[in-house]
Amino acid sequence: MGEEWADAKVETTGEARGLEVSVDREEIMGDGVDLGYVTVEVVDGEGRRVPDAEDEVTFEVEGGELVATDNGDPADLRAFPEKTRNAYSGLVLGIVRSGEKGTVKVRVSAPGLKGAEVDITATLMRDTLLRASRSETDWDDLPSLIDC
């Protein structure tokens, strides 16, 4: 009886000091359609997300295109294609794509905060198929690529 199944720790964060980025995946198709999602967190000196941060974050993209930004704030009426977006609950989302093979470099900055960057690899479908064919991939598990 009484096995612990979860625990939680709540800490008060310090002042916002920087930005941290993460991606939903490190590789996208360079087909101009596939999207990569870049999550930006406003963090304190300990790397903890600052939940009340509303800093204006700017996205710069090389080797691809910034399709949209968002923050989840239902009151934010800024257009999705804008390259700047205020954080909401310390978070901002950038959505990118590329129409060619290569590296998509995403840099984020905000006044007074340490910026961050991340690389996403854009591949060609034939490269992905070739890599899959040389692995022990179960082809039944791959998404349909016939219409691509």
mmCIF file of C-alpha atoms in Angstrom:
data_model
loop_
_atom_site.group_PDB
_atom_site.id
_atom_site.type_symbol
_atom_site.label_atom_id
_atom_site.label_comp_id
_atom_site.label_asym_id
_atom_site.label_seq_id
_atom_site.Cartn_x
_atom_site.Cartn_y
_atom_site.Cartn_z
ATOM 1 C CA MET A 1 0.000 0.000 0.000
ATOM 2 C CA GLY A 2 1.111 3.540 -0.578
ATOM 3 C CA GLU A 3 3.705 3.428 -3.355
ATOM 4 C CA GLU A 4 4.716 6.856 -4.575
ATOM 5 C CA TRP A 5 3.671 7.284 -8.206
ATOM 6 C CA ALA A 6 4.540 10.945 -8.741
ATOM 7 C CA ASP A 7 6.110 13.946 -7.114
ATOM 8 C CA ALA A 8 6.349 17.596 -8.002
ATOM 9 C CA LYS A 9 8.538 20.504 -7.084
ATOM 10 C CA VAL A 10 7.517 24.133 -7.372
ATOM 11 C CA GLU A 11 10.193 26.823 -7.336
ATOM 12 C CA THR A 12 9.999 30.567 -7.629
ATOM 13 C CA THR A 13 11.963 31.673 -10.668
ATOM 14 C CA GLY A 14 14.366 34.564 -10.863
ATOM 15 C CA GLU A 15 14.430 37.350 -13.424
ATOM 16 C CA ALA A 16 14.384 36.432 -17.090
ATOM 17 C CA ARG A 17 17.971 36.061 -18.331
ATOM 18 C CA GLY A 18 17.814 34.221 -21.624
ATOM 19 C CA LEU A 19 16.026 32.146 -24.202
ATOM 20 C CA GLU A 20 16.154 28.389 -24.704
ATOM 21 C CA VAL A 21 14.961 26.649 -27.852
ATOM 22 C CA SER A 22 13.801 23.129 -28.583
ATOM 23 C CA VAL A 23 12.416 21.524 -31.731
ATOM 24 C CA ASP A 24 9.725 18.928 -32.285
ATOM 25 C CA ARG A 25 12.197 17.073 -34.521
ATOM 26 C CA GLU A 26 15.671 17.705 -35.851
ATOM 27 C CA GLU A 27 14.872 16.806 -39.471
ATOM 28 C CA ILE A 28 12.179 17.983 -41.879
ATOM 29 C CA MET A 29 11.585 17.352 -45.565
ATOM 30 C CA GLY A 30 12.944 20.148 -47.751
ATOM 31 C CA ASP A 31 9.800 20.078 -49.865
ATOM 32 C CA GLY A 32 8.362 23.494 -48.985
ATOM 33 C CA VAL A 33 5.447 21.818 -47.213
ATOM 34 C CA ASP A 34 6.815 19.942 -44.187
ATOM 35 C CA LEU A 35 6.961 22.072 -41.036
ATOM 36 C CA GLY A 36 9.291 22.233 -38.055
ATOM 37 C CA TYR A 37 8.084 23.602 -34.722
ATOM 38 C CA VAL A 38 10.537 25.630 -32.629
ATOM 39 C CA THR A 39 9.529 26.226 -29.007
ATOM 40 C CA VAL A 40 11.166 29.154 -27.240
ATOM 41 C CA GLU A 41 11.207 29.423 -23.459
ATOM 42 C CA VAL A 42 12.118 32.573 -21.538
ATOM 43 C CA VAL A 43 14.314 31.270 -18.701
ATOM 44 C CA ASP A 44 15.976 32.565 -15.566
ATOM 45 C CA GLY A 45 19.640 32.115 -14.620
ATOM 46 C CA GLU A 46 18.946 28.540 -13.510
ATOM 47 C CA GLY A 47 17.296 27.571 -16.806
ATOM 48 C CA ARG A 48 13.778 27.554 -15.336
ATOM 49 C CA ARG A 49 10.932 28.890 -17.472
ATOM 50 C CA VAL A 50 9.714 32.264 -16.215
ATOM 51 C CA PRO A 51 5.927 31.806 -16.308
ATOM 52 C CA ASP A 52 5.030 35.501 -16.252
ATOM 53 C CA ALA A 53 7.536 36.562 -18.937
ATOM 54 C CA GLU A 54 6.106 38.601 -21.801
ATOM 55 C CA ASP A 55 9.351 39.534 -23.580
ATOM 56 C CA GLU A 56 9.159 40.274 -27.304
ATOM 57 C CA VAL A 57 11.003 37.475 -29.100
ATOM 58 C CA THR A 58 12.335 37.940 -32.642
ATOM 59 C CA PHE A 59 12.948 35.028 -35.016
ATOM 60 C CA GLU A 60 15.588 35.021 -37.769
ATOM 61 C CA VAL A 61 15.720 32.086 -40.176
ATOM 62 C CA GLU A 62 18.475 31.175 -42.663
ATOM 63 C CA GLY A 63 18.135 28.345 -45.166
ATOM 64 C CA GLY A 64 14.390 28.267 -44.802
ATOM 65 C CA GLU A 65 11.341 30.365 -44.110
ATOM 66 C CA LEU A 66 9.513 31.463 -40.987
ATOM 67 C CA VAL A 67 5.910 30.500 -41.709
ATOM 68 C CA ALA A 68 4.286 31.656 -38.477
ATOM 69 C CA THR A 69 4.738 32.554 -34.838
ATOM 70 C CA ASP A 70 2.300 32.063 -31.985
ATOM 71 C CA ASN A 71 2.181 32.154 -28.217
ATOM 72 C CA GLY A 72 -1.173 30.655 -27.238
ATOM 73 C CA ASP A 73 -2.548 33.968 -25.973
ATOM 74 C CA PRO A 74 -6.155 34.254 -27.200
ATOM 75 C CA ALA A 75 -5.975 38.056 -26.827
ATOM 76 C CA ASP A 76 -2.902 38.382 -29.097
ATOM 77 C CA LEU A 77 -4.159 39.719 -32.419
ATOM 78 C CA ARG A 78 -0.762 39.976 -34.122
ATOM 79 C CA ALA A 79 -0.688 38.274 -37.539
ATOM 80 C CA PHE A 80 0.803 34.768 -37.589
ATOM 81 C CA PRO A 81 3.494 35.577 -40.212
ATOM 82 C CA GLU A 82 5.076 38.277 -37.991
ATOM 83 C CA LYS A 83 8.700 37.578 -37.073
ATOM 84 C CA THR A 84 8.252 38.983 -33.562
ATOM 85 C CA ARG A 85 5.875 37.753 -30.893
ATOM 86 C CA ASN A 86 5.527 38.460 -27.179
ATOM 87 C CA ALA A 87 5.964 35.492 -24.890
ATOM 88 C CA TYR A 88 2.862 34.255 -23.124
ATOM 89 C CA SER A 89 3.436 32.286 -19.932
ATOM 90 C CA GLY A 90 7.111 32.425 -20.889
ATOM 91 C CA LEU A 91 6.588 30.615 -24.214
ATOM 92 C CA VAL A 92 6.665 31.440 -27.926
ATOM 93 C CA LEU A 93 6.362 29.123 -30.932
ATOM 94 C CA GLY A 94 7.989 29.531 -34.337
ATOM 95 C CA ILE A 95 7.028 27.403 -37.345
ATOM 96 C CA VAL A 96 9.554 26.971 -40.168
ATOM 97 C CA ARG A 97 9.882 25.183 -43.506
ATOM 98 C CA SER A 98 12.395 24.814 -46.317
ATOM 99 C CA GLY A 99 12.070 24.224 -50.034
ATOM 100 C CA GLU A 100 15.500 22.659 -50.432
ATOM 101 C CA LYS A 101 18.010 20.334 -48.852
ATOM 102 C CA GLY A 102 20.294 21.918 -46.268
ATOM 103 C CA THR A 103 20.390 23.429 -42.818
ATOM 104 C CA VAL A 104 17.639 25.645 -41.491
ATOM 105 C CA LYS A 105 19.206 27.853 -38.816
ATOM 106 C CA VAL A 106 16.760 29.501 -36.430
ATOM 107 C CA ARG A 107 18.017 32.308 -34.182
ATOM 108 C CA VAL A 108 15.878 33.893 -31.487
ATOM 109 C CA SER A 109 16.549 37.090 -29.588
ATOM 110 C CA ALA A 110 14.851 39.419 -27.131
ATOM 111 C CA PRO A 111 16.042 42.766 -25.757
ATOM 112 C CA GLY A 112 18.100 42.290 -22.595
ATOM 113 C CA LEU A 113 18.114 38.485 -22.815
ATOM 114 C CA LYS A 114 20.724 36.012 -24.008
ATOM 115 C CA GLY A 115 19.634 34.696 -27.413
ATOM 116 C CA ALA A 116 19.680 31.133 -28.661
ATOM 117 C CA GLU A 117 19.751 29.211 -31.923
ATOM 118 C CA VAL A 118 18.990 25.772 -33.269
ATOM 119 C CA ASP A 119 19.624 23.941 -36.535
ATOM 120 C CA ILE A 120 17.076 21.774 -38.307
ATOM 121 C CA THR A 121 18.192 19.568 -41.188
ATOM 122 C CA ALA A 122 16.070 19.736 -44.328
ATOM 123 C CA THR A 123 16.379 16.550 -46.380
ATOM 124 C CA LEU A 124 15.139 15.435 -49.747
ATOM 125 C CA MET A 125 12.584 12.651 -49.816
ATOM 126 C CA ARG A 126 14.893 10.396 -51.829
ATOM 127 C CA ASP A 127 17.556 10.716 -49.104
ATOM 128 C CA THR A 128 15.026 9.752 -46.454
ATOM 129 C CA LEU A 129 13.805 6.796 -48.520
ATOM 130 C CA LEU A 130 17.368 5.664 -49.238
ATOM 131 C CA ARG A 131 18.274 5.807 -45.547
ATOM 132 C CA ALA A 132 15.092 3.901 -44.658
ATOM 133 C CA SER A 133 15.779 1.242 -47.294
ATOM 134 C CA ARG A 134 19.221 0.600 -45.815
ATOM 135 C CA SER A 135 17.882 0.192 -42.306
ATOM 136 C CA GLU A 136 15.733 -2.457 -40.724
ATOM 137 C CA THR A 137 12.683 -0.245 -41.160
ATOM 138 C CA ASP A 138 9.321 -1.942 -41.312
ATOM 139 C CA TRP A 139 7.935 -0.397 -44.509
ATOM 140 C CA ASP A 140 4.379 -1.014 -43.296
ATOM 141 C CA ASP A 141 5.024 1.531 -40.539
ATOM 142 C CA LEU A 142 6.157 4.306 -42.904
ATOM 143 C CA PRO A 143 3.612 6.938 -43.928
ATOM 144 C CA SER A 144 2.388 6.815 -47.491
ATOM 145 C CA LEU A 145 4.858 8.639 -49.711
ATOM 146 C CA ILE A 146 3.148 7.907 -53.014
ATOM 147 C CA ASP A 147 1.418 11.294 -53.224
ATOM 148 C CA CYS A 148 4.554 13.288 -52.365
#
